[in-house]
PDB file of C-alpha atoms and ligand atoms in Angstrom:
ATOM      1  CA  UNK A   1       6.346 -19.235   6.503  1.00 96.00           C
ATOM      2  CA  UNK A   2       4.858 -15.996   8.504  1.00 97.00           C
ATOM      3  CA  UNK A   3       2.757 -13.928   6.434  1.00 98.00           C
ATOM      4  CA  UNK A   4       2.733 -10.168   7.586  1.00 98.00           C
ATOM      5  CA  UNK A   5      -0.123  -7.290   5.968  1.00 98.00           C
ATOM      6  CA  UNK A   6       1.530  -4.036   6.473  1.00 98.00           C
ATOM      7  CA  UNK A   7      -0.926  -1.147   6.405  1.00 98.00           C
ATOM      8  CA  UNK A   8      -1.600   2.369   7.183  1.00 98.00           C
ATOM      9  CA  UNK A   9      -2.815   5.507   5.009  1.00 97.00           C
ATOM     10  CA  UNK A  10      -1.039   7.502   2.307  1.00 97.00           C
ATOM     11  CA  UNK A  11       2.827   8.489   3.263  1.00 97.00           C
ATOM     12  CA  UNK A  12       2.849   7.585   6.730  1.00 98.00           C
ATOM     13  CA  UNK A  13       5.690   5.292   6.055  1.00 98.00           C
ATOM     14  CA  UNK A  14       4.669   1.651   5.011  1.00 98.00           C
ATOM     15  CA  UNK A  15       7.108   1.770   2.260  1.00 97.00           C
ATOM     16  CA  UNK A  16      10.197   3.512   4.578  1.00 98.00           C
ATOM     17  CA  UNK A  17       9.486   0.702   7.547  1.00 98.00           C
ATOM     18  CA  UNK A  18       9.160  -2.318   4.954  1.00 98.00           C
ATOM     19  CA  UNK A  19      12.237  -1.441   3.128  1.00 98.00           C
ATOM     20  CA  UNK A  20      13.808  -1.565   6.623  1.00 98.00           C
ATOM     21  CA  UNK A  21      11.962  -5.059   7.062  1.00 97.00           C
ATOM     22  CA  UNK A  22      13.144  -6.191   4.007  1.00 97.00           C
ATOM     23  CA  UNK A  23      16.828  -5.468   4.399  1.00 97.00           C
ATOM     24  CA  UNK A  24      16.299  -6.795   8.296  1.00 96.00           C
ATOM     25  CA  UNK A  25      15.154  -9.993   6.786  1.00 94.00           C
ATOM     26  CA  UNK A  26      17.148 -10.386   3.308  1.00 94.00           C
ATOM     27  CA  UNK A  27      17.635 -13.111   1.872  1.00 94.00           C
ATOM     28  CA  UNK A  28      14.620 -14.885   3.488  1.00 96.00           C
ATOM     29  CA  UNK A  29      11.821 -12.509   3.584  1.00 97.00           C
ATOM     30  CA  UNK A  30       9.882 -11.789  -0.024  1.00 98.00           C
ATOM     31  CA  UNK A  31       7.436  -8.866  -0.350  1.00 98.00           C
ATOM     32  CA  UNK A  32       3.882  -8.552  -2.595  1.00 98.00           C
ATOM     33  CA  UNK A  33       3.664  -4.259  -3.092  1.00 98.00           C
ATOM     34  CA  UNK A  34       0.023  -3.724  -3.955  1.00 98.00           C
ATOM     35  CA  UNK A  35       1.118   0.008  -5.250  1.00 97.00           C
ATOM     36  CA  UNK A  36       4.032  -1.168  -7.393  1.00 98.00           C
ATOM     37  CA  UNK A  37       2.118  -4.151  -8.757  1.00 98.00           C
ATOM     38  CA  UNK A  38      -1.057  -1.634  -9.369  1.00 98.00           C
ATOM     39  CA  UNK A  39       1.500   0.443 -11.348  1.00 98.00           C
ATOM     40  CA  UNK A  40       2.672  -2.397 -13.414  1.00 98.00           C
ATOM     41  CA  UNK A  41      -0.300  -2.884 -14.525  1.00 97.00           C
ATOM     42  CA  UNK A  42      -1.578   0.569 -15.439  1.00 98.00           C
ATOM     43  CA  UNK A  43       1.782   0.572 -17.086  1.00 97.00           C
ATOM     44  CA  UNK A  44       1.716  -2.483 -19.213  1.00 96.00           C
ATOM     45  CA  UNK A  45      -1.210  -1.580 -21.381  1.00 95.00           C
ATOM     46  CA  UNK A  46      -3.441  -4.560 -20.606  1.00 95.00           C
ATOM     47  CA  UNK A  47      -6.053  -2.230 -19.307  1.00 96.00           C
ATOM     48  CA  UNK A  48      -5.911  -0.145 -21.980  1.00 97.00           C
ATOM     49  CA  UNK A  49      -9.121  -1.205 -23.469  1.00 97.00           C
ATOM     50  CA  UNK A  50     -11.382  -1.417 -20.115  1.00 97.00           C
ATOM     51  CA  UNK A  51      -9.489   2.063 -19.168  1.00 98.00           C
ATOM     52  CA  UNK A  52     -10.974   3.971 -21.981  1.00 97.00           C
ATOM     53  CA  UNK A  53     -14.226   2.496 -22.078  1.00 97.00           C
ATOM     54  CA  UNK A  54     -14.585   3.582 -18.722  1.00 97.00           C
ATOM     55  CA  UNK A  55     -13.008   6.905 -18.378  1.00 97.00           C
ATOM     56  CA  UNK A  56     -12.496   7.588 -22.199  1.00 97.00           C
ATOM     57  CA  UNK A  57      -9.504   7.860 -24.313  1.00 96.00           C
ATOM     58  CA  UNK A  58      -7.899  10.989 -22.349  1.00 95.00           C
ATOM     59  CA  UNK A  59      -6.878   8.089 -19.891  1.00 97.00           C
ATOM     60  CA  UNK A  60      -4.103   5.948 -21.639  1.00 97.00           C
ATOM     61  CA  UNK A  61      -1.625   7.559 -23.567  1.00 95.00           C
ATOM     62  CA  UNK A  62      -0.368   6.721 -27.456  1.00 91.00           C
ATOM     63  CA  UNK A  63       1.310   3.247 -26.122  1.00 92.00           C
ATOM     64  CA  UNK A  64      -1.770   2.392 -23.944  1.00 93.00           C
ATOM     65  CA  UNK A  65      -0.040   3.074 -20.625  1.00 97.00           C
ATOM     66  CA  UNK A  66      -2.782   4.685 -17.875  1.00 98.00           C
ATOM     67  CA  UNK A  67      -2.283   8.173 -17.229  1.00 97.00           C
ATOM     68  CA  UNK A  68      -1.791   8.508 -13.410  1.00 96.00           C
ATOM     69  CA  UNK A  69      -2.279  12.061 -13.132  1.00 95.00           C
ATOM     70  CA  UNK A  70      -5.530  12.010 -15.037  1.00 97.00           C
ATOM     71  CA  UNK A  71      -6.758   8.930 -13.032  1.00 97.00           C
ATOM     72  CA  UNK A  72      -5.365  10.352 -10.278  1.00 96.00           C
ATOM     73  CA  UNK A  73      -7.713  13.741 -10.834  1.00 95.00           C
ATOM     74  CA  UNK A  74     -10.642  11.990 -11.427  1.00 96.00           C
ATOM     75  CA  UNK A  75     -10.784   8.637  -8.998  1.00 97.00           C
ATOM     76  CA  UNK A  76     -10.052  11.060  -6.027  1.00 96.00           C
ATOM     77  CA  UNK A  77     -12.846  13.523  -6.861  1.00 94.00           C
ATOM     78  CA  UNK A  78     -15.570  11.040  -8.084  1.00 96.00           C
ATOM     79  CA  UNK A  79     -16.141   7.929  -5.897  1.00 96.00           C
ATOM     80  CA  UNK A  80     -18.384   6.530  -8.433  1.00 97.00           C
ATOM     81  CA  UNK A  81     -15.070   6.255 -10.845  1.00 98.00           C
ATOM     82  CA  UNK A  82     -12.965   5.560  -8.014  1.00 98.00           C
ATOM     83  CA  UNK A  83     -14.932   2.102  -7.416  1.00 97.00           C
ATOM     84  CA  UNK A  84     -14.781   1.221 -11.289  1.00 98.00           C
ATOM     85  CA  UNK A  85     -10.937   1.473 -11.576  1.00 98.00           C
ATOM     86  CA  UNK A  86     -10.597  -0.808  -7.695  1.00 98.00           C
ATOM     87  CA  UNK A  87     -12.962  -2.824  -9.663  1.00 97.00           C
ATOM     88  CA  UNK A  88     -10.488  -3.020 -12.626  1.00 97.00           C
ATOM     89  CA  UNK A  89      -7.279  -3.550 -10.618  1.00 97.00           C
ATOM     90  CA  UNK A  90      -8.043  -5.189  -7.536  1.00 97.00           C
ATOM     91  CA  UNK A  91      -9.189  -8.499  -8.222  1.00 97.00           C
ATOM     92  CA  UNK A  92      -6.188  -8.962 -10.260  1.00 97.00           C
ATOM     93  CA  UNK A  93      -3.806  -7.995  -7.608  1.00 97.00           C
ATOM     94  CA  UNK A  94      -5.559 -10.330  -5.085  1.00 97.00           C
ATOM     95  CA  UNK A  95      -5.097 -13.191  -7.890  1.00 97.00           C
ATOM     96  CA  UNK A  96      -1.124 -12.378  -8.627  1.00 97.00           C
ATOM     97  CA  UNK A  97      -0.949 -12.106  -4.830  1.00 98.00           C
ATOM     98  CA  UNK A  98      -2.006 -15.276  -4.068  1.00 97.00           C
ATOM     99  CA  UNK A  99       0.182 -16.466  -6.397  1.00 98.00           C
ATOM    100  CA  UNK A 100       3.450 -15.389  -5.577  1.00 98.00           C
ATOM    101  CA  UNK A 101       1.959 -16.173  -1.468  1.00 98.00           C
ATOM    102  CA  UNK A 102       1.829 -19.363  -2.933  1.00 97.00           C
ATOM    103  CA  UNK A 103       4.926 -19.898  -4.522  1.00 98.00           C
ATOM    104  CA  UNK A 104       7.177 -18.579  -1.751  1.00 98.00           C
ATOM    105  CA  UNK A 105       5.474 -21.127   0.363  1.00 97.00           C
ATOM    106  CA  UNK A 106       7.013 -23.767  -1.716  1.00 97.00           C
ATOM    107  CA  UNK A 107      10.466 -22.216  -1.273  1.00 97.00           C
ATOM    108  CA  UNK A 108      11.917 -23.648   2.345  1.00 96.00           C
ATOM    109  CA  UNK A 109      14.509 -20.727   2.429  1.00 96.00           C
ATOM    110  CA  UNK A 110      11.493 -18.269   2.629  1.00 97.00           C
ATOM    111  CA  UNK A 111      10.802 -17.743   6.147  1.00 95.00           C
ATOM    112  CA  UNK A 112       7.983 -14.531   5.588  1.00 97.00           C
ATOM    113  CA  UNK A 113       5.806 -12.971   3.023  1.00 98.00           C
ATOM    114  CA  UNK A 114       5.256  -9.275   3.824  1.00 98.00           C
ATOM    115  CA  UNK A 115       2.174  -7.588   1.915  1.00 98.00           C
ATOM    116  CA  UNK A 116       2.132  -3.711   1.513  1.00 98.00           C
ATOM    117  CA  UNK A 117      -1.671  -3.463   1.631  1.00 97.00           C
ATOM    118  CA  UNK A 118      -2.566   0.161   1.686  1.00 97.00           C
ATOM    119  CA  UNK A 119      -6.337  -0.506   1.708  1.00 97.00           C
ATOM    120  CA  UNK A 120      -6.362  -3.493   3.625  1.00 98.00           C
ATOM    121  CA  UNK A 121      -9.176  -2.076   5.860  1.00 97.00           C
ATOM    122  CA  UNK A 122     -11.035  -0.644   3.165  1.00 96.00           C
ATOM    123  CA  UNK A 123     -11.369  -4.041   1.075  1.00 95.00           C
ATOM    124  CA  UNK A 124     -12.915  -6.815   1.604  1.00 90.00           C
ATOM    125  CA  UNK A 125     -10.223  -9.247   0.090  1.00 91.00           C
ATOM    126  CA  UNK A 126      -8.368 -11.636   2.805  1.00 91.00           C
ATOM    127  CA  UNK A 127      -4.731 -12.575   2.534  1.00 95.00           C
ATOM    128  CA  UNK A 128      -4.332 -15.357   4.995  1.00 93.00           C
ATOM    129  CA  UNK A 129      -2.447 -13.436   7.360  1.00 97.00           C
ATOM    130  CA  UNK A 130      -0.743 -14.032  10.539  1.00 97.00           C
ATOM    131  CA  UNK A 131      -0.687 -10.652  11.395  1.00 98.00           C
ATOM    132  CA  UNK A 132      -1.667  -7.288  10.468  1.00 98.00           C
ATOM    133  CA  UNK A 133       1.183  -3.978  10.554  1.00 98.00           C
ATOM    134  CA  UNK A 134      -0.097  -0.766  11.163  1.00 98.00           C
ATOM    135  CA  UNK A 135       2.024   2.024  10.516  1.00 98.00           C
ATOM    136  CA  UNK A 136       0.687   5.345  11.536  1.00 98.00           C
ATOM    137  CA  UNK A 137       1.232   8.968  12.376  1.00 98.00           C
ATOM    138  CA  UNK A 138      -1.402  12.341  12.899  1.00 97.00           C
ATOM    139  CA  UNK A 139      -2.957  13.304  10.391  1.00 96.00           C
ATOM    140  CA  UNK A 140      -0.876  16.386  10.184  1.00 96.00           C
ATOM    141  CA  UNK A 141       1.937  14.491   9.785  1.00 97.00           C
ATOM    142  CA  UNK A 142       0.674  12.528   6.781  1.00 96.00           C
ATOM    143  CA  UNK A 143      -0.324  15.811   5.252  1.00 96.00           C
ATOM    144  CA  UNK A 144       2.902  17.449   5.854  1.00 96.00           C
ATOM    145  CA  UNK A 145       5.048  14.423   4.558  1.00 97.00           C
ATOM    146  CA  UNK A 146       2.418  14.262   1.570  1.00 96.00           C
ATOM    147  CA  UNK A 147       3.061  17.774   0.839  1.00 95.00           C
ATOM    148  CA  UNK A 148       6.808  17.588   0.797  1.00 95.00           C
ATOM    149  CA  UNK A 149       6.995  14.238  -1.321  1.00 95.00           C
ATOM    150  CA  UNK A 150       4.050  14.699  -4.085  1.00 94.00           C
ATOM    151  CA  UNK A 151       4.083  18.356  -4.374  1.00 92.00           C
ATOM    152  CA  UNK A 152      -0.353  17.568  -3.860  1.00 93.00           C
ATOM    153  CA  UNK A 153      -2.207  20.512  -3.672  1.00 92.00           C
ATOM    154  CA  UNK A 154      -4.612  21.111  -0.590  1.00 94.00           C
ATOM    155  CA  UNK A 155      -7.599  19.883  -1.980  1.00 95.00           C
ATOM    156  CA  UNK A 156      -6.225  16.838  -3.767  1.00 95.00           C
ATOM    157  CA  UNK A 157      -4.696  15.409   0.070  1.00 96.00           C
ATOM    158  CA  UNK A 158      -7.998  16.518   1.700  1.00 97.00           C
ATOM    159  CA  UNK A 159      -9.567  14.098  -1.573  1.00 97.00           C
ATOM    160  CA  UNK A 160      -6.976  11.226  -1.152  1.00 97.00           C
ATOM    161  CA  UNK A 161      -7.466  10.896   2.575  1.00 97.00           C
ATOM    162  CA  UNK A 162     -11.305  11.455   2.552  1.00 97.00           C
ATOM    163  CA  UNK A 163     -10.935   7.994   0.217  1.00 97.00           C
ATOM    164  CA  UNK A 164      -9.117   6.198   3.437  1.00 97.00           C
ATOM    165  CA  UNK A 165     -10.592   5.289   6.726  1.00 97.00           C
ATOM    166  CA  UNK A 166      -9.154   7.288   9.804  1.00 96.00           C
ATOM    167  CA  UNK A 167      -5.689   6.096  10.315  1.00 97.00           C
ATOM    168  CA  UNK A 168      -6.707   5.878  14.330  1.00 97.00           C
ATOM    169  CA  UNK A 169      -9.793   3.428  13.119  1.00 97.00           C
ATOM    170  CA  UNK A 170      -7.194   0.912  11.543  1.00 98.00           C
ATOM    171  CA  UNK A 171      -4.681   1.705  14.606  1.00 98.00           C
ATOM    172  CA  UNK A 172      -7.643   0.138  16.719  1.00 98.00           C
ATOM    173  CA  UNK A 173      -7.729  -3.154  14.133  1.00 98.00           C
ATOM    174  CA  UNK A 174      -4.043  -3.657  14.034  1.00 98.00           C
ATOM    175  CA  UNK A 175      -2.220  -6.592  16.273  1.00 98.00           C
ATOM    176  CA  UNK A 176       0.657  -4.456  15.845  1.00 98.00           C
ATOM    177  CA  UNK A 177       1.250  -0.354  15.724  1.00 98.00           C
ATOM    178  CA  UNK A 178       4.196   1.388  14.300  1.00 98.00           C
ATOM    179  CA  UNK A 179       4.116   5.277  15.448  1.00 98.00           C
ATOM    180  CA  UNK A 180       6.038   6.783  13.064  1.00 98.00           C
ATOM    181  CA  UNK A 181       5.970  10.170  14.424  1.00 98.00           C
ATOM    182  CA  UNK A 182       9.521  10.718  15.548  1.00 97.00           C
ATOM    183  CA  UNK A 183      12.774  10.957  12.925  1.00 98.00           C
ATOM    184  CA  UNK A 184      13.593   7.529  10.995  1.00 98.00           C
ATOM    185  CA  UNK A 185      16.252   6.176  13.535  1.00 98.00           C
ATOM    186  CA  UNK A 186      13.244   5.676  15.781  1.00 98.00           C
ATOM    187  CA  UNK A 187      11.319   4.361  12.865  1.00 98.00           C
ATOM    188  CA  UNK A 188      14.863   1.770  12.498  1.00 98.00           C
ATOM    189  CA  UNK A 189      14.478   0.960  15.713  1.00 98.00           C
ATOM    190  CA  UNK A 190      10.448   0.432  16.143  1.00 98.00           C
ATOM    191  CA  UNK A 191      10.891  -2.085  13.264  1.00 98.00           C
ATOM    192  CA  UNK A 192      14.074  -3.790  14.477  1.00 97.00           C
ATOM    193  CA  UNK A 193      12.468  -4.477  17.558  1.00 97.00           C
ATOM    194  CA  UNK A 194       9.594  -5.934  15.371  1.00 97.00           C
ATOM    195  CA  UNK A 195      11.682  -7.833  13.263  1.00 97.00           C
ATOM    196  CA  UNK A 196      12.878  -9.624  15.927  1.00 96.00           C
ATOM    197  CA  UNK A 197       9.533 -10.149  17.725  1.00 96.00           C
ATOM    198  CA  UNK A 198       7.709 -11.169  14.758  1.00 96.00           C
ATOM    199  CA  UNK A 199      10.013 -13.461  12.511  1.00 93.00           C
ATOM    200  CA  UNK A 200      12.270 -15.333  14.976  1.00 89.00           C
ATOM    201  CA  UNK A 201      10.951 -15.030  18.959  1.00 81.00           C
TER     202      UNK A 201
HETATM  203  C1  COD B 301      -5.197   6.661  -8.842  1.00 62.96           C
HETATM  204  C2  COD B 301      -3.845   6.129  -9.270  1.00 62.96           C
HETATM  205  C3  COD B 301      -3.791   5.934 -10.782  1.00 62.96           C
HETATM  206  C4  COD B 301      -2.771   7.164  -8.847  1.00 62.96           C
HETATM  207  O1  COD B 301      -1.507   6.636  -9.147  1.00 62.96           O
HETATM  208  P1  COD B 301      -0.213   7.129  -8.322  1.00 62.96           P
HETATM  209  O2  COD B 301       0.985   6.523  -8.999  1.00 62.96           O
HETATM  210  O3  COD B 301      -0.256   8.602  -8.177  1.00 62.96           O
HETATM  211  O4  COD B 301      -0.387   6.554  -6.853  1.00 62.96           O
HETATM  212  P2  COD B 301       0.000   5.140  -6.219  1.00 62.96           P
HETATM  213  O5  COD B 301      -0.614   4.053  -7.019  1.00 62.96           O
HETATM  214  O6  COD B 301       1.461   5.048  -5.991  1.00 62.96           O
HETATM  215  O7  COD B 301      -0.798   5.183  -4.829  1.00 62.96           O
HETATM  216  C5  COD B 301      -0.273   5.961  -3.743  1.00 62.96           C
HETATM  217  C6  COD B 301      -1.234   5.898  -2.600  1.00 62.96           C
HETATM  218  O8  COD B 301      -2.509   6.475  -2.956  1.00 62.96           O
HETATM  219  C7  COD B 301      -3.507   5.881  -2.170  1.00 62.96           C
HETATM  220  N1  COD B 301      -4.520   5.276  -3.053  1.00 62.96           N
HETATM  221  C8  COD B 301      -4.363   4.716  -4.272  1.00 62.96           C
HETATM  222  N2  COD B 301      -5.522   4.260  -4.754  1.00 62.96           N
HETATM  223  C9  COD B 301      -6.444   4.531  -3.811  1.00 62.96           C
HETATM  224  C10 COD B 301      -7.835   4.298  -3.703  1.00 62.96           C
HETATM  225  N3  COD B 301      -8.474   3.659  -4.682  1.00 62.96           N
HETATM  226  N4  COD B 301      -8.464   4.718  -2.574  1.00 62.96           N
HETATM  227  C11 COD B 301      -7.814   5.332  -1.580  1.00 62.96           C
HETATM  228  N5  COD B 301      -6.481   5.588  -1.621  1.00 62.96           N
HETATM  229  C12 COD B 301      -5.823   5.182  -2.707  1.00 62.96           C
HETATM  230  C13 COD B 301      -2.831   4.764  -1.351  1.00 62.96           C
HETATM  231  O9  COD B 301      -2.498   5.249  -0.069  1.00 62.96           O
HETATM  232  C14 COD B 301      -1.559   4.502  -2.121  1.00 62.96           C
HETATM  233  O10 COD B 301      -0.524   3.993  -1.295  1.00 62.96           O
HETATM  234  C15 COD B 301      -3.505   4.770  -8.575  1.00 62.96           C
HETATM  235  O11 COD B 301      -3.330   4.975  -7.204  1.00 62.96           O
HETATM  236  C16 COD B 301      -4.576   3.701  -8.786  1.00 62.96           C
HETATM  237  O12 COD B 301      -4.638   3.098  -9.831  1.00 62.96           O
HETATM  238  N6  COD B 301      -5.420   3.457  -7.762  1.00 62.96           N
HETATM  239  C17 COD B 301      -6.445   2.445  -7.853  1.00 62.96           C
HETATM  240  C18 COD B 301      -5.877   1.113  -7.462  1.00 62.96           C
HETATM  241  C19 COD B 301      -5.740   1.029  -5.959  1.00 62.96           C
HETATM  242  O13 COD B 301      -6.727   0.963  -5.240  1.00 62.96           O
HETATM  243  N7  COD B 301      -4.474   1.049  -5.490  1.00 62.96           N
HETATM  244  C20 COD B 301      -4.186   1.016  -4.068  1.00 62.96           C
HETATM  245  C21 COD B 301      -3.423  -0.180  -3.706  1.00 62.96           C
HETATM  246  S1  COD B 301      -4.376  -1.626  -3.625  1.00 62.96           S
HETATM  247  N1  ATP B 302      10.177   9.053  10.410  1.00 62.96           N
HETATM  248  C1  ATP B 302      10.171   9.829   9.335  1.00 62.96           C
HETATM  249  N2  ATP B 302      10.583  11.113   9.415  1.00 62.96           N
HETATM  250  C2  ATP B 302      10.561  11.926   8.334  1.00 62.96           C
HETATM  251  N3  ATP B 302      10.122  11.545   7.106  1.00 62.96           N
HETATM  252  C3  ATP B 302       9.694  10.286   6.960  1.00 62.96           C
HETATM  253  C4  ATP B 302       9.698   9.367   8.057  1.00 62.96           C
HETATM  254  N4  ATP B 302       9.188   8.181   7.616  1.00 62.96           N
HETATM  255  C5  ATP B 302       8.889   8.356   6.305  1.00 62.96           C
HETATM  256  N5  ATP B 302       9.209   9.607   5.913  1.00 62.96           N
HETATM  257  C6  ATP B 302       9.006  10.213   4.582  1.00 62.96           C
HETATM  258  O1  ATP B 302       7.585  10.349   4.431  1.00 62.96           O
HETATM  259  C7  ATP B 302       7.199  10.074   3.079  1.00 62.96           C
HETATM  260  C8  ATP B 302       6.186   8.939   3.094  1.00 62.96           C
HETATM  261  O2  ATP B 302       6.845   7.733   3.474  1.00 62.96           O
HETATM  262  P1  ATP B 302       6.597   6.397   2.653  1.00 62.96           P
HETATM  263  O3  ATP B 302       6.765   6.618   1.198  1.00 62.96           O
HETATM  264  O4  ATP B 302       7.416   5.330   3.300  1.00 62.96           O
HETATM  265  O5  ATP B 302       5.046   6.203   3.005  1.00 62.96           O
HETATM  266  P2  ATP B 302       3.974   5.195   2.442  1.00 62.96           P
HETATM  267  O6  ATP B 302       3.045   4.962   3.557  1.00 62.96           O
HETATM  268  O7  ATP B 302       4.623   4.015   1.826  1.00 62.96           O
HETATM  269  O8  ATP B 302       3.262   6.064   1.336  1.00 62.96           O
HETATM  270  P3  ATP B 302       2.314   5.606   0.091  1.00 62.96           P
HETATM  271  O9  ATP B 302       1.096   5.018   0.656  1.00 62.96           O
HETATM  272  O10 ATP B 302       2.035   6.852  -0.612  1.00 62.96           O
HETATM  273  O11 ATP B 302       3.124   4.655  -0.744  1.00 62.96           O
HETATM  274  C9  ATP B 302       8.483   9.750   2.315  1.00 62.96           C
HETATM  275  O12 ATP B 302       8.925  10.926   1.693  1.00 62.96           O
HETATM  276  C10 ATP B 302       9.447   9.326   3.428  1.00 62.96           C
HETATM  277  O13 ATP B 302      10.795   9.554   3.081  1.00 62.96           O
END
């Protein structure tokens, strides 16, 4: 089994290429989403407790669910807070991780395990992997396509992407670059070609 990190910065099209991997590779590739899993969690009130003793009780809502938007306000504006909550969620998505890396290895009609790592670079945690994905586009692009998908004001992208290293830093690092500049066929065909490099040449 080939294990793949795919990385990059905020909307510059991990998600768009991998569901393209995905559906390239069905039924033998599986896939570990750091943001979904993160979500899960904040979602399924087992952080309720360590939530509001951190950031008080404005941060979960009645059912103990994290409120993203508050989080959200205050992680990207406060680095001090940001570094509590990674602290809170990351070791336990590098455990479940593991896990499920684990598990598909035991499964001989997996053939990859694809990892949507958006902070790869920026954390120290190590995933065993054969190769690491970059997908990346100017940072006007990632601003634009923020804009248009979140609805973010100005000064909350400027705070999000002042959290990431420079996309072209993590271009440098990468064993393999997806420019996803140009319209989505060529992103289709970028990871097509891929596909086909990566999992069966
Ligand atoms: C701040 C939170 C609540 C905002 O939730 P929201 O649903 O709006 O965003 P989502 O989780 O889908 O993340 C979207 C993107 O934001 C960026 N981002 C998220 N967390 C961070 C962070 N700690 N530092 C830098 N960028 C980040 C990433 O590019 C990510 O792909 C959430 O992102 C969070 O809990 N972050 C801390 C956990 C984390 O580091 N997640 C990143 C994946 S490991
Ligand atoms: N080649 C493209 N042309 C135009 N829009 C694109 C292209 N690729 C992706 N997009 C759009 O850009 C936005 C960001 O893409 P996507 O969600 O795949 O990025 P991401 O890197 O997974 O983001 P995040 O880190 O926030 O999860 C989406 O609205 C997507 O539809």
């Amino acid at each position: 089994m080939k294990t793949l990190v795919v990385t990059g910065g905020i909307a510059t099209g991990k998600s768009t290429a991998i569901r393209l991997l995905m559906e390239m590779g069905a039924p033998h590739l599986r896939l570990f989403d750091c943001d979904a899993e993160a979500g899960r969690l904040l979602d399924s009130g087992l952080l309720k407790d360590a939530l509001i003793r951190a950031f008080g009780p404005g941060s979960v809502d009645g059912a103990g669910r994290a409120d993203r938007h508050f989080l959200r306000e205050l992680v990207f504006r406060n680095p001090e807070s940001r570094k509590i909550l990674e602290g809170l969620i990351h070791p336990l998505l590098h455990q479940e991780c593991l896990a499920q890396m684990q598990a598909a290895r035991q499964n001989a009609a997996v053939n990859g395990f694809v990892i949507d790592v958006p902070l790869f670079f920026e954390t120290s945690a190590r995933y065993h992997q054969d190769a690491v994905c970059v997908v990346a586009v100017s940072r006007e692009t990632q601003k634009a396509r923020l804009a248009l998908r979140n609805g973010f004001r100005e000064d909350m992208i400027e705070a999000i992407l002042a959290a990431q290293h420079p996309i072209m830093g993590k271009v440098a690092k990468a064993d393999f670059v997806i420019w996803n500049e140009g319209p989505p066929s060529l992103l289709q065909q970028q990871t097509q070609r891929f596909h086909q490099h990566f999992f069966h040449d």
